PDB file of C-alpha atoms (C1' of nucleotides) in Angstrom:
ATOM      1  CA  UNK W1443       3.899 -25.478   5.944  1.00 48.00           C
ATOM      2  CA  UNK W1444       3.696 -24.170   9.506  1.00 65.00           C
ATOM      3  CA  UNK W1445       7.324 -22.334   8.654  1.00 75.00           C
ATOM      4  CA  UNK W1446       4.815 -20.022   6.364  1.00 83.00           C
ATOM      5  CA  UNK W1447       2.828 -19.118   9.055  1.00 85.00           C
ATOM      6  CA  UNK W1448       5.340 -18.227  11.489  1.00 83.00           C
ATOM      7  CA  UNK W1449       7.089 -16.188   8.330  1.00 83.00           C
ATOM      8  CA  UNK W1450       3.497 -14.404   7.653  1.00 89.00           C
ATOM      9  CA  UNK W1451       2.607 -13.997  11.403  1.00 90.00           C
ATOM     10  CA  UNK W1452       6.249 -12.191  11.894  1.00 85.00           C
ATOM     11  CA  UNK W1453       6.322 -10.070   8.715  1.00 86.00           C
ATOM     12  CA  UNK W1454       2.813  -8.857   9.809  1.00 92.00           C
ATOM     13  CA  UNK W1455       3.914  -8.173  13.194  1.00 91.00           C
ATOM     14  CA  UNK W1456       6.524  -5.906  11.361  1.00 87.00           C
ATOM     15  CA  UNK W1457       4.044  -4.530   8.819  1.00 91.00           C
ATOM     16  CA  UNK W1458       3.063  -1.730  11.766  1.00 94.00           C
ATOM     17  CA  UNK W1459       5.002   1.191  12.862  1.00 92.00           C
ATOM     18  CA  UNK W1460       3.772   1.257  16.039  1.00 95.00           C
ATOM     19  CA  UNK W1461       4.675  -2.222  16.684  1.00 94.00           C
ATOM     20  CA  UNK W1462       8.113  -1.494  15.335  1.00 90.00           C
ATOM     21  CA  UNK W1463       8.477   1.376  17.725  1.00 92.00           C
ATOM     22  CA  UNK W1464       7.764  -1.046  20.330  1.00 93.00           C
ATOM     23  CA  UNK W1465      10.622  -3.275  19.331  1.00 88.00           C
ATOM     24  CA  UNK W1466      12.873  -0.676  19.559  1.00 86.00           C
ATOM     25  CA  UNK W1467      11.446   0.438  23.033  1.00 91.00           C
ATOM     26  CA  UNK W1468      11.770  -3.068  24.266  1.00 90.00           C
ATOM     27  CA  UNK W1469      15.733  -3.094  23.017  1.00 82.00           C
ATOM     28  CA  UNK W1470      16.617  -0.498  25.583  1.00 85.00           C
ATOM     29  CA  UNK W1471      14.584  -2.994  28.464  1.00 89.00           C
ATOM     30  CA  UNK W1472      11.556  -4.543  29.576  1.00 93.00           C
ATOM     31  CA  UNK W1473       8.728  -2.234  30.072  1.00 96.00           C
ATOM     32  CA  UNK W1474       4.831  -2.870  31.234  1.00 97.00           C
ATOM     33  CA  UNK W1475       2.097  -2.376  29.212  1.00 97.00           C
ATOM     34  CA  UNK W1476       0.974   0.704  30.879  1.00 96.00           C
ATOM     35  CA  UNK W1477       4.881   2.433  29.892  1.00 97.00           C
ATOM     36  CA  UNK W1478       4.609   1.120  26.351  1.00 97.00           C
ATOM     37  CA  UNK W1479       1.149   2.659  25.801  1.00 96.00           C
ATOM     38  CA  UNK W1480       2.164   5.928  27.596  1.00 94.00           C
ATOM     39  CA  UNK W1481       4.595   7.208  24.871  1.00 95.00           C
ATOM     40  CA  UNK W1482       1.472   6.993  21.926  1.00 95.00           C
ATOM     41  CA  UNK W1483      -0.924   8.100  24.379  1.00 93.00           C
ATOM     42  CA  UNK W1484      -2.896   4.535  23.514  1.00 95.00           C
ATOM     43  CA  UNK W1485      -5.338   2.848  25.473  1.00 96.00           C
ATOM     44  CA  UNK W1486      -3.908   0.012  28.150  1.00 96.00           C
ATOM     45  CA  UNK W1487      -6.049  -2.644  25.823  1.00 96.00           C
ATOM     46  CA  UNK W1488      -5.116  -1.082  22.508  1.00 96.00           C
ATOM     47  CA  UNK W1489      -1.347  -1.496  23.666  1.00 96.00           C
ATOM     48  CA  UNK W1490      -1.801  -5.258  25.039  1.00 96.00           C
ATOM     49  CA  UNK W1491      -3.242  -5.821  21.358  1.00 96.00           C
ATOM     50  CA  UNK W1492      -0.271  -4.815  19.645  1.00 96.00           C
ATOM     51  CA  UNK W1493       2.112  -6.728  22.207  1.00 95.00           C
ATOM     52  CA  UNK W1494      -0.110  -9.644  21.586  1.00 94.00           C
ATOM     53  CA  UNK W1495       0.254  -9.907  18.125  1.00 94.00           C
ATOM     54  CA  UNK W1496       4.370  -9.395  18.765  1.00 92.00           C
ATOM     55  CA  UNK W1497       4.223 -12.349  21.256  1.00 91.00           C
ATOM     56  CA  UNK W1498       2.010 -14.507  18.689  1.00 89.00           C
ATOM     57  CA  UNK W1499       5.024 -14.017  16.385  1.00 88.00           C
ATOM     58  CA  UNK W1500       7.391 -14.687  18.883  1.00 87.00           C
ATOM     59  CA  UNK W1501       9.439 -11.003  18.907  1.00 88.00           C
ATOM     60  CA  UNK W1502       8.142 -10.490  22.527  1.00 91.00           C
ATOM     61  CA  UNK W1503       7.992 -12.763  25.449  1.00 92.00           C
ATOM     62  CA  UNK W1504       5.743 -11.829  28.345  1.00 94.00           C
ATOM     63  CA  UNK W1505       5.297 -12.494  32.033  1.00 94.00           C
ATOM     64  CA  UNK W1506       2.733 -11.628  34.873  1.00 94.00           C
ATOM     65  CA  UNK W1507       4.797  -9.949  37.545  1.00 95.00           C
ATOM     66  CA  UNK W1508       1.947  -8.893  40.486  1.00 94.00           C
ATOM     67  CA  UNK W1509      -0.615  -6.616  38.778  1.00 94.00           C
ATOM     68  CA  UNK W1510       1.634  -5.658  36.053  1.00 96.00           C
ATOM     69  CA  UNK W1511       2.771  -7.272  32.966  1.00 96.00           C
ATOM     70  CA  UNK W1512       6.626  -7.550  32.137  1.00 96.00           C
ATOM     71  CA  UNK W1513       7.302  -7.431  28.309  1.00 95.00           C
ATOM     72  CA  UNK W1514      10.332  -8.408  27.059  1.00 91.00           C
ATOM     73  CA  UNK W1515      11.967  -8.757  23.280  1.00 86.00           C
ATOM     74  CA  UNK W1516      11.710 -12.538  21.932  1.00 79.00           C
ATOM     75  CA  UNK W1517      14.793 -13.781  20.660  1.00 65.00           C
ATOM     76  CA  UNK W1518      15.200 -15.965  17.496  1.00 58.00           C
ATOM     77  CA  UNK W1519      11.945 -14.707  15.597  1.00 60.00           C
ATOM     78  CA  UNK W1520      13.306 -12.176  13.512  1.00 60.00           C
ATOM     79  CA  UNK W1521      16.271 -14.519  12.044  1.00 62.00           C
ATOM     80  CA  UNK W1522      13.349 -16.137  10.291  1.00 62.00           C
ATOM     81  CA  UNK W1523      12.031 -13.110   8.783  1.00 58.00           C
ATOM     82  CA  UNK W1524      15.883 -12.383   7.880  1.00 64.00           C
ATOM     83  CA  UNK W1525      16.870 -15.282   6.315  1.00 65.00           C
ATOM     84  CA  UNK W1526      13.869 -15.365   3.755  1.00 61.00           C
ATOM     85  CA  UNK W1527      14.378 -11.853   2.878  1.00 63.00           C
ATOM     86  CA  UNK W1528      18.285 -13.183   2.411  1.00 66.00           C
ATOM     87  CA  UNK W1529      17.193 -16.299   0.284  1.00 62.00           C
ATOM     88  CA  UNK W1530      14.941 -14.320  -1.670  1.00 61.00           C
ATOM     89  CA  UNK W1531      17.893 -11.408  -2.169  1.00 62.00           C
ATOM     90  CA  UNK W1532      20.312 -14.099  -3.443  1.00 63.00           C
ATOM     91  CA  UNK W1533      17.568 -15.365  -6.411  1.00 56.00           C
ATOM     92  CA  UNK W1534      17.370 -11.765  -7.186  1.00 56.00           C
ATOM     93  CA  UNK W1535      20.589 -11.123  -7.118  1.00 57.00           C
ATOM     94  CA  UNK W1536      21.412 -13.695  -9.297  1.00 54.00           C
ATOM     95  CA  UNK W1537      18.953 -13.012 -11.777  1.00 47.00           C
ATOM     96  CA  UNK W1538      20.414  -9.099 -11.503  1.00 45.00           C
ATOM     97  CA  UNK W1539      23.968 -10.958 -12.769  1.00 45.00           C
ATOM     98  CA  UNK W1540      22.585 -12.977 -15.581  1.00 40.00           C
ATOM     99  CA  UNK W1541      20.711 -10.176 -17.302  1.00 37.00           C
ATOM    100  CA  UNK W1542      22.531 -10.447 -20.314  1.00 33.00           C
ATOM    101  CA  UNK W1543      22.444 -13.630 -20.705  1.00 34.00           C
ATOM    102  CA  UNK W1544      19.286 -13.711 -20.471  1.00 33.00           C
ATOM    103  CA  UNK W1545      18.516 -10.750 -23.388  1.00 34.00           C
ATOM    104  CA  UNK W1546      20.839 -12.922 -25.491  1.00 30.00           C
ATOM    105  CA  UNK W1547      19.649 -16.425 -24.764  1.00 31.00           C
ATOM    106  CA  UNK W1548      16.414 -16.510 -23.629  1.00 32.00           C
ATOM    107  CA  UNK W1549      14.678 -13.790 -26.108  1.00 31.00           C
ATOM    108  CA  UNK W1550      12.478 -16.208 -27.639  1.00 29.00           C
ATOM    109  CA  UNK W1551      11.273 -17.659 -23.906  1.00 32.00           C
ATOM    110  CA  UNK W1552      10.841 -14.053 -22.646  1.00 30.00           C
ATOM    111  CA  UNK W1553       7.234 -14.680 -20.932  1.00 27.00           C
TER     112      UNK W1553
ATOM    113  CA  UNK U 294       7.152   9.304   7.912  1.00 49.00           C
ATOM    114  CA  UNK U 295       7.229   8.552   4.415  1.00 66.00           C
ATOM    115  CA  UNK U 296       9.827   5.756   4.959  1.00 75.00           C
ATOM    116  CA  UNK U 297       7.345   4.022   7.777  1.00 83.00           C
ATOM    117  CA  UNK U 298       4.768   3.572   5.160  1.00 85.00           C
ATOM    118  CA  UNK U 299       6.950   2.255   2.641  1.00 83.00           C
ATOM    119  CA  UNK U 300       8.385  -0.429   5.233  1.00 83.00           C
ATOM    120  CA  UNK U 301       4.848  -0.942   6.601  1.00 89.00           C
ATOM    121  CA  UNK U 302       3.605  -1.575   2.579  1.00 90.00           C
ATOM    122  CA  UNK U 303       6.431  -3.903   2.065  1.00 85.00           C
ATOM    123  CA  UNK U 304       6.568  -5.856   5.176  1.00 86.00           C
ATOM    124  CA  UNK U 305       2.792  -6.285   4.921  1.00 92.00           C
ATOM    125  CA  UNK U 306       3.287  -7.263   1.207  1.00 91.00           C
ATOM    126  CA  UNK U 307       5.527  -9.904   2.309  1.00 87.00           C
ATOM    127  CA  UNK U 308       3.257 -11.301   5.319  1.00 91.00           C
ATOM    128  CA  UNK U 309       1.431 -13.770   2.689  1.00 94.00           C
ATOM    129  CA  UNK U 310       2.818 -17.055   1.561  1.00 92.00           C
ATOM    130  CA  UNK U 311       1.260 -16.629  -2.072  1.00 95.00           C
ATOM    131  CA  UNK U 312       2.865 -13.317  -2.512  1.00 94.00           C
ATOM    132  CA  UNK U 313       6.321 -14.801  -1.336  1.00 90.00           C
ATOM    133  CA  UNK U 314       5.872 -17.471  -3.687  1.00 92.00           C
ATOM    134  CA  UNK U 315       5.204 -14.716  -6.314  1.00 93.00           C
ATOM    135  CA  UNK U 316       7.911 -13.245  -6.173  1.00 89.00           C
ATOM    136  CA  UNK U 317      10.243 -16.367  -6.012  1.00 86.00           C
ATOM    137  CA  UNK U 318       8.040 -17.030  -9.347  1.00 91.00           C
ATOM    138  CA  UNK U 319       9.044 -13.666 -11.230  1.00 89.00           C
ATOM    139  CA  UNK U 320      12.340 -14.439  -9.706  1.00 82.00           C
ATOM    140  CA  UNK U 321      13.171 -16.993 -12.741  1.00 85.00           C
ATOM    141  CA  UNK U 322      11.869 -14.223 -15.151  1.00 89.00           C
ATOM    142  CA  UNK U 323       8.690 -12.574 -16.051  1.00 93.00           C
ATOM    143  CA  UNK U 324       5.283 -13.710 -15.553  1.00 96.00           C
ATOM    144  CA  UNK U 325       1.973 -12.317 -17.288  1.00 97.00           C
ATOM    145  CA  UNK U 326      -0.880 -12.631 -14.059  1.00 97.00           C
ATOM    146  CA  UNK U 327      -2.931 -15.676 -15.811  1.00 96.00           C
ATOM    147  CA  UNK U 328       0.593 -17.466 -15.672  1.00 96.00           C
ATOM    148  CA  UNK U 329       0.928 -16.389 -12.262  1.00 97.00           C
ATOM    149  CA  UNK U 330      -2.731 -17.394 -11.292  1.00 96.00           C
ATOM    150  CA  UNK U 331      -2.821 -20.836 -12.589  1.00 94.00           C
ATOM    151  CA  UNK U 332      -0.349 -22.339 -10.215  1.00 94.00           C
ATOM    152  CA  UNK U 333      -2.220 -21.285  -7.476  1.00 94.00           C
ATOM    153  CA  UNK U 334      -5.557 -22.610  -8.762  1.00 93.00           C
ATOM    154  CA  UNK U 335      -6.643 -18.984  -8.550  1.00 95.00           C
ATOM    155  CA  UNK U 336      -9.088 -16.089 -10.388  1.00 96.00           C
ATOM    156  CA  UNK U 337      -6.879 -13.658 -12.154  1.00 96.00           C
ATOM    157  CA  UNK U 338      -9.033 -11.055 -10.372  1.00 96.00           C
ATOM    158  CA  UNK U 339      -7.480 -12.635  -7.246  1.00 96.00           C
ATOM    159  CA  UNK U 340      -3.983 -12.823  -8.374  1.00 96.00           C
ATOM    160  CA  UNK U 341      -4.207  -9.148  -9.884  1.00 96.00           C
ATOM    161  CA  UNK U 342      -5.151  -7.898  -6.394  1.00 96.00           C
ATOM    162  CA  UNK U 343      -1.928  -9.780  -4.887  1.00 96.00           C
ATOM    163  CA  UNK U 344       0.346  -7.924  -7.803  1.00 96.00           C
ATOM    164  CA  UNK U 345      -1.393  -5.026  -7.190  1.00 94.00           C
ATOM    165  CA  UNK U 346       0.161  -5.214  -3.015  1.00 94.00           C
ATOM    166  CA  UNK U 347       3.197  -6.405  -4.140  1.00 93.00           C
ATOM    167  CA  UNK U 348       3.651  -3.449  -7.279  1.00 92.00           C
ATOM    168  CA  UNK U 349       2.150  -0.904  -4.531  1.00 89.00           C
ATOM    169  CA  UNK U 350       5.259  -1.657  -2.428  1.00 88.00           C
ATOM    170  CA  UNK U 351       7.395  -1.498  -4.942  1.00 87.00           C
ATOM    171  CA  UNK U 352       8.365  -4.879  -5.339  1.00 88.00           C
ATOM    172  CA  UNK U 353       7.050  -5.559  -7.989  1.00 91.00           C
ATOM    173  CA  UNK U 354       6.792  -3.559 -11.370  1.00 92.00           C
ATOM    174  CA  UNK U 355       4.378  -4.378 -14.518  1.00 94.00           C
ATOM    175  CA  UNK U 356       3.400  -3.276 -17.739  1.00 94.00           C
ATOM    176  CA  UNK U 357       0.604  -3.811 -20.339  1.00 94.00           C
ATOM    177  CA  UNK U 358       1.939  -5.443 -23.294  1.00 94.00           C
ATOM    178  CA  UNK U 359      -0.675  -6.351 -25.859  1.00 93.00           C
ATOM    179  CA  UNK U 360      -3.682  -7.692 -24.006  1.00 94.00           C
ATOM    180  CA  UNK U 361      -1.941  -9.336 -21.670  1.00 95.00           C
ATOM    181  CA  UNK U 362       0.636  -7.700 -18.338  1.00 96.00           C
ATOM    182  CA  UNK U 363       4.277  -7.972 -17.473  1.00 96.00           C
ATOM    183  CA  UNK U 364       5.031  -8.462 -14.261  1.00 95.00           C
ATOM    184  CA  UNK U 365       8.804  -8.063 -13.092  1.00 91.00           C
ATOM    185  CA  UNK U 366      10.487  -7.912  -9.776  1.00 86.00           C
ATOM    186  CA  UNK U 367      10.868  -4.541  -8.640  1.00 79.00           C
ATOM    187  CA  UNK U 368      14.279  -3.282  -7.507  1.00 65.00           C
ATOM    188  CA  UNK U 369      15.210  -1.968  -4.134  1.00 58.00           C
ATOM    189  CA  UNK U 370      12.125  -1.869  -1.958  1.00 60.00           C
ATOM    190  CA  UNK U 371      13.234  -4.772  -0.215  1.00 60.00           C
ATOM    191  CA  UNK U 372      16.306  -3.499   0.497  1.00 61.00           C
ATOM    192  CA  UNK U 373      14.459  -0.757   3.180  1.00 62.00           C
ATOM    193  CA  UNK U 374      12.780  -4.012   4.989  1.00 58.00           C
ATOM    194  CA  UNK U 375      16.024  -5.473   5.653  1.00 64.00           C
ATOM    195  CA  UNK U 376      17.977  -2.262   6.863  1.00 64.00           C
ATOM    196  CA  UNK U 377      15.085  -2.200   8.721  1.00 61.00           C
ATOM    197  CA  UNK U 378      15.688  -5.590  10.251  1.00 62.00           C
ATOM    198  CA  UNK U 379      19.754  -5.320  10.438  1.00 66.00           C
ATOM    199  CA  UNK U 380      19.074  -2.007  12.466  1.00 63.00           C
ATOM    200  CA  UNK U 381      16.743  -3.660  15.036  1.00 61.00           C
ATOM    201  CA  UNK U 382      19.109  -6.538  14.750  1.00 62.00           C
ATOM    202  CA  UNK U 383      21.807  -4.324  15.951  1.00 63.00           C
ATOM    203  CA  UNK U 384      19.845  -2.955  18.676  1.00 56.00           C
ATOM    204  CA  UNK U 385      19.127  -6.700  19.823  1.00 55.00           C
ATOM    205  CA  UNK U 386      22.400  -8.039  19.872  1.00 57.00           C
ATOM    206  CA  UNK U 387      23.917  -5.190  21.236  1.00 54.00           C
ATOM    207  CA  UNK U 388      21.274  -6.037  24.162  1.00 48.00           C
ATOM    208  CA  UNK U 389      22.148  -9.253  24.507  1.00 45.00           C
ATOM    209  CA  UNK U 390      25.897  -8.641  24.488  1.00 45.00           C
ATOM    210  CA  UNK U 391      25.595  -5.753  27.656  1.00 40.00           C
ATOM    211  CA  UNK U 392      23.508  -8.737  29.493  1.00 37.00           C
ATOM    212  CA  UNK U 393      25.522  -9.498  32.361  1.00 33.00           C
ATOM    213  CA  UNK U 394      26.297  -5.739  32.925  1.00 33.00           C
ATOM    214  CA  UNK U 395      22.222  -4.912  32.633  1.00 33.00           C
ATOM    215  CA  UNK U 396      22.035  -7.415  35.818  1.00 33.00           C
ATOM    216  CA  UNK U 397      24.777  -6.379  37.699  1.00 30.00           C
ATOM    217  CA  UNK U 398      24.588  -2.463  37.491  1.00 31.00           C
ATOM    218  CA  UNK U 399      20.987  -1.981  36.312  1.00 31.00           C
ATOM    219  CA  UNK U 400      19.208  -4.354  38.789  1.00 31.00           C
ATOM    220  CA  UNK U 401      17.049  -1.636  40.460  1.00 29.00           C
ATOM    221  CA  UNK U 402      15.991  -0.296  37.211  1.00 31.00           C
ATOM    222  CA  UNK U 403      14.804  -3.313  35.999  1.00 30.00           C
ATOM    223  CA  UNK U 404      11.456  -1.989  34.722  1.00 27.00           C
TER     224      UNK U 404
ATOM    225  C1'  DT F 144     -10.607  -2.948  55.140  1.00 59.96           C
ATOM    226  C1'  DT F 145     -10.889   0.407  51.916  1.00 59.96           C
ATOM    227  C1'  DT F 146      -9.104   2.474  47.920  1.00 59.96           C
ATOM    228  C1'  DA F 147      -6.280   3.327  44.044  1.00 59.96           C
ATOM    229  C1'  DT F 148      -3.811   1.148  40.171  1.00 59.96           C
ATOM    230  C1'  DA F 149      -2.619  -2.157  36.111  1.00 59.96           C
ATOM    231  C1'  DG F 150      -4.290  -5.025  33.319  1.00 59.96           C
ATOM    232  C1'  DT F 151      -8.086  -7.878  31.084  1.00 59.96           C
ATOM    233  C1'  DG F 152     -12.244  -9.115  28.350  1.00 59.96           C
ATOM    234  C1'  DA F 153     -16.330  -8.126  25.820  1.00 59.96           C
ATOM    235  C1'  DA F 154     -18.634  -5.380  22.667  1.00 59.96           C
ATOM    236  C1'  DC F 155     -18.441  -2.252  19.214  1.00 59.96           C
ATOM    237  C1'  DC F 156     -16.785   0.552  15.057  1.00 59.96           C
ATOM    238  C1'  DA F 157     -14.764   1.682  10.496  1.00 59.96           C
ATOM    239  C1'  DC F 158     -11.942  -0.022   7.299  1.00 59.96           C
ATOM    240  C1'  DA F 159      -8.645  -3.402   4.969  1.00 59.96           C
ATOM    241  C1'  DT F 160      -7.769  -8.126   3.112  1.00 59.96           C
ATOM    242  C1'  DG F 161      -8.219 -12.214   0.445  1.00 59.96           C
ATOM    243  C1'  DG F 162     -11.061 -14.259  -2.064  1.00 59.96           C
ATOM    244  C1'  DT F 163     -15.154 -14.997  -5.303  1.00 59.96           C
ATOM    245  C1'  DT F 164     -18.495 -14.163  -9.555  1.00 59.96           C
ATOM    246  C1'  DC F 165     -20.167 -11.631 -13.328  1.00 59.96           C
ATOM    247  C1'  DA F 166     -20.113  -8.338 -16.923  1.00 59.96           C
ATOM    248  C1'  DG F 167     -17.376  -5.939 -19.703  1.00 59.96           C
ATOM    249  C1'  DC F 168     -13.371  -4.286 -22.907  1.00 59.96           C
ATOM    250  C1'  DA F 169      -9.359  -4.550 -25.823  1.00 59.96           C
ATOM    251  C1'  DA F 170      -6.211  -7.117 -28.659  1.00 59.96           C
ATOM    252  C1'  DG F 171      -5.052 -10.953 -31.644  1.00 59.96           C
ATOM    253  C1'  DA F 172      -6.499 -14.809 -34.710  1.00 59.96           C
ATOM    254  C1'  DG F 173      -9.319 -16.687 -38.454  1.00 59.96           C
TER     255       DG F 173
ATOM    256  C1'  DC A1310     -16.065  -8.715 -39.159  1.00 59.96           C
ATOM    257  C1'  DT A1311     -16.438 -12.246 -35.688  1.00 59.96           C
ATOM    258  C1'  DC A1312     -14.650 -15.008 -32.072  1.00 59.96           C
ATOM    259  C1'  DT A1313     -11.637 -16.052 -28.474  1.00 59.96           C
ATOM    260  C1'  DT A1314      -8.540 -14.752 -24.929  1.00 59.96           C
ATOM    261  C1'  DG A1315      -6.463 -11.951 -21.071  1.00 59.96           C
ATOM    262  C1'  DC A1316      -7.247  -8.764 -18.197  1.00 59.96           C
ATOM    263  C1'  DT A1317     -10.115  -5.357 -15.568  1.00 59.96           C
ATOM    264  C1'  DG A1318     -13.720  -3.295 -12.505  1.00 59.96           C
ATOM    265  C1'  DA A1319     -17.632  -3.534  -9.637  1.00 59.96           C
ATOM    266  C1'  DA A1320     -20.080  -5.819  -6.226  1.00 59.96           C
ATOM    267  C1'  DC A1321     -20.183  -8.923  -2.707  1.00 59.96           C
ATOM    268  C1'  DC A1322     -18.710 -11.852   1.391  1.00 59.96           C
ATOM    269  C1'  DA A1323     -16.342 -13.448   5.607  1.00 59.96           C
ATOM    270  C1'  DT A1324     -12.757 -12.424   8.396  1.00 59.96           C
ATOM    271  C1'  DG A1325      -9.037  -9.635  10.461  1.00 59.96           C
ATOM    272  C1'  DT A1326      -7.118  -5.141  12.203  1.00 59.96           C
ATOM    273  C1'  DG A1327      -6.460  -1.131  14.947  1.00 59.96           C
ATOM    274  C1'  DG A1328      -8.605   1.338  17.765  1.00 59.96           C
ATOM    275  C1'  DT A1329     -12.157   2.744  21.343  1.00 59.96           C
ATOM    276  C1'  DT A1330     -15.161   2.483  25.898  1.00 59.96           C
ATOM    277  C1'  DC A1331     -16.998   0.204  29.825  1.00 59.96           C
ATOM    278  C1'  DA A1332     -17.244  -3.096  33.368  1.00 59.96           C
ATOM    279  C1'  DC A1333     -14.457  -6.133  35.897  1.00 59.96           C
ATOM    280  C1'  DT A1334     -10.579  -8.555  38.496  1.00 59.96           C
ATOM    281  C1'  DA A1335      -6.561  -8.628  41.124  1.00 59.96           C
ATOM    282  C1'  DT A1336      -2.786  -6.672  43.411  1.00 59.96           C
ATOM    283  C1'  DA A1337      -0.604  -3.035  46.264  1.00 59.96           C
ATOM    284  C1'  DA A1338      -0.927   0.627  49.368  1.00 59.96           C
ATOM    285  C1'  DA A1339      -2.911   3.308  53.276  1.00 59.96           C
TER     286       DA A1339
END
DNA sequence: TTTATAGTGAACCACATGGTTCAGCAAGAG
DNA sequence: CTCTTGCTGAACCATGTGGTTCACTATAAA
């Protein structure tokens, strides 16, 4: 399924604090490469790595603006991530709720 | 921060389509790891290294019974990923919703 | 036109990941 | 006790990650 991929490629983007920081940056404005490195005192490449991998997963948009680079947050990326996490709550949830119906009824099946 | 390793464990536990499907698995009830492997075609060496991410981030939780292991969903790890998400949710939205005043009283700072 | 600045690409490094095979070990069955 | 079964650990492999430095391009400024 290409809807796994852009699931593994977003939760991986999120799997990184510094990329997370960089989210939250981005949610107060657009900022260049060279102003999101400056805060973790990161290398200009190391930084366009980490905004690369955002934009791969679609959390971050960017554009050439003269010699600088304007980042910006994506938009509907994260709702993907959301919703699994959502789907995958409910089956838990609902497996919370029948715990003792499943200690009475299903003892024998208990594998 | 303690908590940005926990979110980085679990969000990178959940950036792999087997591991999702794992835990949709143990969602229906316990698994031992050679019933976990064989639907994936897999080495139980292999699927014991994917438990072992997913009980590392605390989304999963096992036991040895007998010669074989127990493998259960865990409990509220996953609950940190999506705070984590609603918060930068927040932030988002509440970015999109001061758009039209970011253009017509930020213009200049536009950076 | 010269010079300073912002980003880019290639090469490199140490380490993690996702998988395998093979050799064991421990528990249950006969 | 012997045999089978389920898991485990070590070793290995190819690839990815998070970071660096260095050389380069392209734009902006003087």
């Amino acid at each position: 399924m290409v809807q796994q991929e852009v699931l593994d490629r977003t939760f991986a983007a999120l799997a990184d604090a510094t990329r997370r920081q960089i989210l939250i940056r981005l949610g107060q404005g657009p900022a260049s490469i060279g102003e999101l490195a400056e805060p973790f005192g990161m290398s200009l490449t190391g930084m366009k790595k980490h905004v690369h991998v955002l934009e791969n997963a679609g959390l971050v948009t960017t554009e050439k603006v003269g010699r600088s680079r304007r980042c910006r947050l994506g938009t509907e990326r994260l709702e993907d991530a959301m919703s699994w996490i959502r789907f995958y709550q409910r089956l838990w949830e609902r497996r919370l709720d029948g715990l003792d119906a499943y200690f009475t009824l299903n003892k024998e099946d208990d594998r």
